[in-house]
């Protein structure tokens, strides 16, 4: 696309507003309400979110993962613990989750410490997944360089021959992470780029709320 066309691609954001006085004390209440509204749109991959991590020496990285639970104030996703993101989280167990809900002209940013789920929790969810996904997780050395696709498919075939009926046990290298938020920012688009931003910060167990300039 030409630069001039890119620059002309603009719209006004007019669908909502955020009032600090009306905001709940606990940001999770607001997250739940906004997330439910987004899911009601019926959009595909409604649970997709950007997960940002950083390497030990501070190089940022980001990718999409699926939100699989918001439990006890924690945001849960599942992955391969040996993947690039897994290694980054081992070295630097902090992350930011980013949600963009275009229909509502909303963005939510969640940052905090990250912990692994327990093996029991991992296994419980692993077994809820289709057997094909279980075998996929077992077979893929996620983020490693592989010679070609055939190498992967051979491993999948061997694992399908062995575990196709019952599914494999949950591998130790696969499981969930929980992001425990210490900062949650809600952004609602407004006209003339004068957007509303409300930032919740957890201080000594209490959520503090501030309005940020757009
Ligand atoms: C819609 C969508 C959903 C995805 N969901 C997941 C997921 O839940 N877990 C996961 O490990 N990767 C998921 N991926 C793949 C990741 O974006 C990424 O390619 C992979 O996790 C390897 O990332 P890494 O090399 O940074 O570790 C998803 C990708 C897309 C586009």
Coordinates of C-alpha atoms and ligand atoms in Angstrom, one line a residue:
X1 CA 0.0 0.0 0.0
X2 CA 1.2 3.5 -0.8
X3 CA 2.3 5.7 2.2
X4 CA -0.3 8.4 1.3
X5 CA -3.1 5.7 1.4
X6 CA -1.8 4.5 4.7
X7 CA -1.8 8.0 6.1
X8 CA -5.4 8.7 4.9
X9 CA -6.7 5.6 6.7
X10 CA -8.2 7.2 9.7
X11 CA -11.4 7.2 11.6
X12 CA -13.0 8.9 14.6
X13 CA -13.6 6.9 17.8
X14 CA -17.0 7.7 19.1
X15 CA -18.5 4.6 20.6
X16 CA -18.0 5.1 24.3
X17 CA -16.5 7.0 27.2
X18 CA -14.8 6.3 30.5
X19 CA -15.7 8.1 33.7
X20 CA -13.4 7.6 36.6
X21 CA -16.3 8.1 39.1
X22 CA -18.2 5.3 37.6
X23 CA -15.3 2.8 37.4
X24 CA -15.4 -0.2 39.7
X25 CA -12.9 -0.5 42.6
X26 CA -11.6 -3.8 41.2
X27 CA -10.4 -3.7 37.5
X28 CA -11.3 -7.4 37.1
X29 CA -15.0 -6.4 37.2
X30 CA -14.4 -4.0 34.3
X31 CA -12.3 -6.5 32.4
X32 CA -15.1 -9.2 32.8
X33 CA -17.7 -6.8 31.5
X34 CA -15.7 -5.6 28.5
X35 CA -14.6 -9.1 27.7
X36 CA -18.2 -10.4 27.8
X37 CA -19.3 -7.5 25.4
X38 CA -16.4 -8.4 23.0
X39 CA -17.3 -12.1 23.1
X40 CA -20.9 -11.2 22.3
X41 CA -19.8 -9.9 18.9
X42 CA -19.2 -13.5 17.9
X43 CA -15.9 -12.6 16.3
X44 CA -13.5 -15.5 15.6
X45 CA -10.6 -15.9 17.9
X46 CA -12.4 -13.7 20.5
X47 CA -9.9 -14.9 23.2
X48 CA -6.8 -14.0 21.2
X49 CA -4.5 -11.6 22.9
X50 CA -1.0 -10.3 22.4
X51 CA 1.5 -11.7 24.9
X52 CA 4.6 -9.5 25.3
X53 CA 7.7 -10.8 27.0
X54 CA 11.4 -9.8 27.0
X55 CA 14.6 -11.7 26.9
X56 CA 17.1 -11.6 29.8
X57 CA 19.0 -8.8 28.1
X58 CA 15.8 -6.7 27.5
X59 CA 14.9 -7.5 23.8
X60 CA 11.1 -7.3 23.6
X61 CA 9.1 -10.0 21.9
X62 CA 5.4 -10.5 21.3
X63 CA 3.0 -13.0 19.8
X64 CA -0.7 -14.0 19.9
X65 CA -1.9 -16.7 22.4
X66 CA -5.4 -17.6 23.5
X67 CA -6.8 -16.6 26.9
X68 CA -8.0 -19.8 28.6
X69 CA -9.2 -18.5 31.9
X70 CA -9.5 -15.5 34.1
X71 CA -9.4 -17.2 37.5
X72 CA -8.9 -15.7 40.9
X73 CA -7.7 -12.5 39.3
X74 CA -5.1 -14.3 37.1
X75 CA -5.0 -14.4 33.3
X76 CA -4.2 -18.0 32.1
X77 CA -2.7 -19.2 28.8
X78 CA -1.1 -22.4 27.7
X79 CA 2.0 -23.1 25.7
X80 CA 5.3 -25.0 25.4
X81 CA 7.6 -24.3 28.4
X82 CA 10.6 -24.7 26.1
X83 CA 9.4 -22.3 23.5
X84 CA 11.0 -18.9 23.0
X85 CA 8.4 -17.3 25.2
X86 CA 8.9 -20.1 27.8
X87 CA 12.6 -19.4 27.9
X88 CA 12.0 -15.6 28.1
X89 CA 9.6 -16.1 31.0
X90 CA 12.1 -18.4 32.8
X91 CA 14.7 -15.6 32.6
X92 CA 12.3 -12.7 33.2
X93 CA 8.9 -13.9 34.7
X94 CA 7.0 -10.7 33.8
X95 CA 4.6 -10.1 30.9
X96 CA 2.1 -7.7 29.3
X97 CA -1.1 -8.9 27.8
X98 CA -2.7 -6.7 25.2
X99 CA -6.3 -6.9 24.0
X100 CA -7.7 -4.8 21.1
X101 CA -11.4 -4.9 20.7
X102 CA -12.0 -3.0 17.6
X103 CA -15.8 -3.0 17.4
X104 CA -15.9 -1.3 20.8
X105 CA -12.9 0.9 20.1
X106 CA -11.2 -0.5 23.2
X107 CA -7.8 -1.6 24.3
X108 CA -6.8 -3.2 27.5
X109 CA -3.3 -3.6 28.8
X110 CA -2.5 -6.0 31.6
X111 CA 1.0 -6.3 33.2
X112 CA 2.4 -8.4 36.0
X113 CA 4.4 -11.2 37.3
X114 CA 4.0 -14.6 35.7
X115 CA 3.9 -18.1 37.3
X116 CA 3.5 -21.6 36.0
X117 CA 0.4 -23.6 36.7
X118 CA 0.9 -26.9 38.5
X119 CA 1.2 -30.2 36.7
X120 CA -2.2 -31.2 37.9
X121 CA -3.8 -28.1 36.5
X122 CA -1.9 -28.6 33.2
X123 CA -2.9 -32.2 32.9
X124 CA -6.6 -31.3 33.6
X125 CA -6.7 -28.9 30.7
X126 CA -4.5 -31.0 28.4
X127 CA -7.0 -33.8 28.7
X128 CA -9.9 -31.5 27.8
X129 CA -8.3 -30.8 24.4
X130 CA -8.9 -32.9 21.3
X131 CA -6.5 -35.8 21.0
X132 CA -5.1 -34.2 17.8
X133 CA -4.1 -31.1 19.8
X134 CA -2.6 -33.3 22.5
X135 CA -0.5 -35.1 20.0
X136 CA 0.4 -31.8 18.3
X137 CA 1.6 -30.4 21.6
X138 CA 3.6 -33.5 22.3
X139 CA 5.2 -33.6 18.8
X140 CA 6.2 -30.0 18.3
X141 CA 9.4 -28.7 19.8
X142 CA 7.8 -25.2 19.6
X143 CA 10.2 -22.4 18.4
X144 CA 13.0 -24.8 17.6
X145 CA 14.4 -24.8 14.0
X146 CA 13.3 -28.0 12.2
X147 CA 14.7 -29.3 8.9
X148 CA 11.3 -29.4 7.1
X149 CA 7.6 -30.1 7.7
X150 CA 8.1 -33.8 6.9
X151 CA 10.3 -34.3 10.0
X152 CA 7.4 -32.9 12.2
X153 CA 4.8 -35.0 10.4
X154 CA 6.8 -38.2 11.0
X155 CA 6.8 -37.5 14.7
X156 CA 3.1 -36.8 14.6
X157 CA 2.5 -40.1 12.8
X158 CA 4.5 -42.1 15.3
X159 CA 2.8 -40.4 18.2
X160 CA -0.6 -40.9 16.6
X161 CA 0.2 -44.7 16.2
X162 CA 1.1 -44.9 19.8
X163 CA -1.4 -42.5 21.5
X164 CA -4.2 -42.1 18.9
X165 CA -6.8 -43.9 20.9
X166 CA -6.2 -42.6 24.4
X167 CA -4.2 -39.5 24.0
X168 CA -0.7 -39.1 25.6
X169 CA -0.1 -37.9 29.1
X170 CA 0.5 -34.2 29.4
X171 CA 4.2 -33.7 28.6
X172 CA 6.2 -32.0 31.3
X173 CA 7.3 -29.3 28.8
X174 CA 3.7 -28.2 28.1
X175 CA 1.4 -26.2 30.4
X176 CA -0.1 -23.0 31.6
X177 CA 1.2 -19.7 32.8
X178 CA -0.8 -17.2 34.9
X179 CA -0.2 -13.5 34.7
X180 CA -0.9 -11.9 38.0
X181 CA -1.8 -8.3 37.2
X182 CA -0.3 -5.4 39.0
X183 CA -1.3 -2.8 36.4
X184 CA -4.4 -2.8 34.1
X185 CA -5.1 0.0 31.7
X186 CA -8.5 0.5 30.0
X187 CA -8.5 2.6 26.8
X188 CA -11.7 3.9 25.2
X189 CA -11.3 5.7 21.9
X190 CA -12.8 9.2 21.8
X191 CA -13.1 11.9 19.1
X192 CA -10.1 13.9 17.9
X193 CA -7.7 11.4 19.5
X194 CA -8.7 12.7 23.0
X195 CA -9.2 9.2 24.2
X196 CA -10.1 8.1 27.7
X197 CA -7.5 6.1 29.7
X198 CA -8.0 4.7 33.1
X199 CA -5.0 3.0 34.8
X200 CA -5.4 0.7 37.8
X201 CA -2.2 0.1 39.8
X202 CA -2.0 -2.5 42.6
X203 CA -0.2 -1.0 45.6
X204 CA 0.1 -3.0 48.8
X205 CA -2.9 -5.1 47.9
X206 CA -5.1 -2.1 47.0
X207 CA -6.1 -1.0 43.5
X208 CA -5.4 2.7 42.8
X209 CA -7.1 4.4 39.9
X210 CA -5.8 7.3 37.8
X211 CA -6.7 8.9 34.6
X212 CA -3.9 9.2 32.0
X213 CA -3.6 11.7 29.2
X214 CA -4.4 10.2 25.8
Ligands
LIG1 C1 -5.0 -16.9 16.8 C2 -3.7 -17.5 17.4 C3 -3.8 -18.2 18.5 C4 -2.6 -18.8 19.1 N1 -2.7 -19.4 20.3 C5 -1.6 -19.9 20.9 C6 -1.6 -20.4 22.2 O1 -2.6 -20.4 22.9 N2 -0.5 -21.0 22.7 C7 0.7 -21.0 22.0 O2 1.7 -21.5 22.5 N3 0.8 -20.4 20.8 C8 -0.3 -19.9 20.2 N4 -0.3 -19.3 18.9 C9 1.0 -19.3 18.2 C10 1.9 -18.2 18.8 O3 1.5 -16.9 18.2 C11 3.4 -18.4 18.5 O4 3.6 -18.6 17.1 C12 4.0 -19.6 19.2 O5 3.5 -19.7 20.5 C13 5.5 -19.5 19.3 O6 5.9 -18.3 19.9 P1 7.3 -18.1 20.6 O7 8.3 -18.6 19.6 O8 7.4 -16.7 20.8 O9 7.4 -18.9 21.9 C14 -1.4 -18.7 18.4 C15 -1.3 -18.0 17.2 C16 -2.5 -17.4 16.7 C17 -2.3 -16.5 15.5

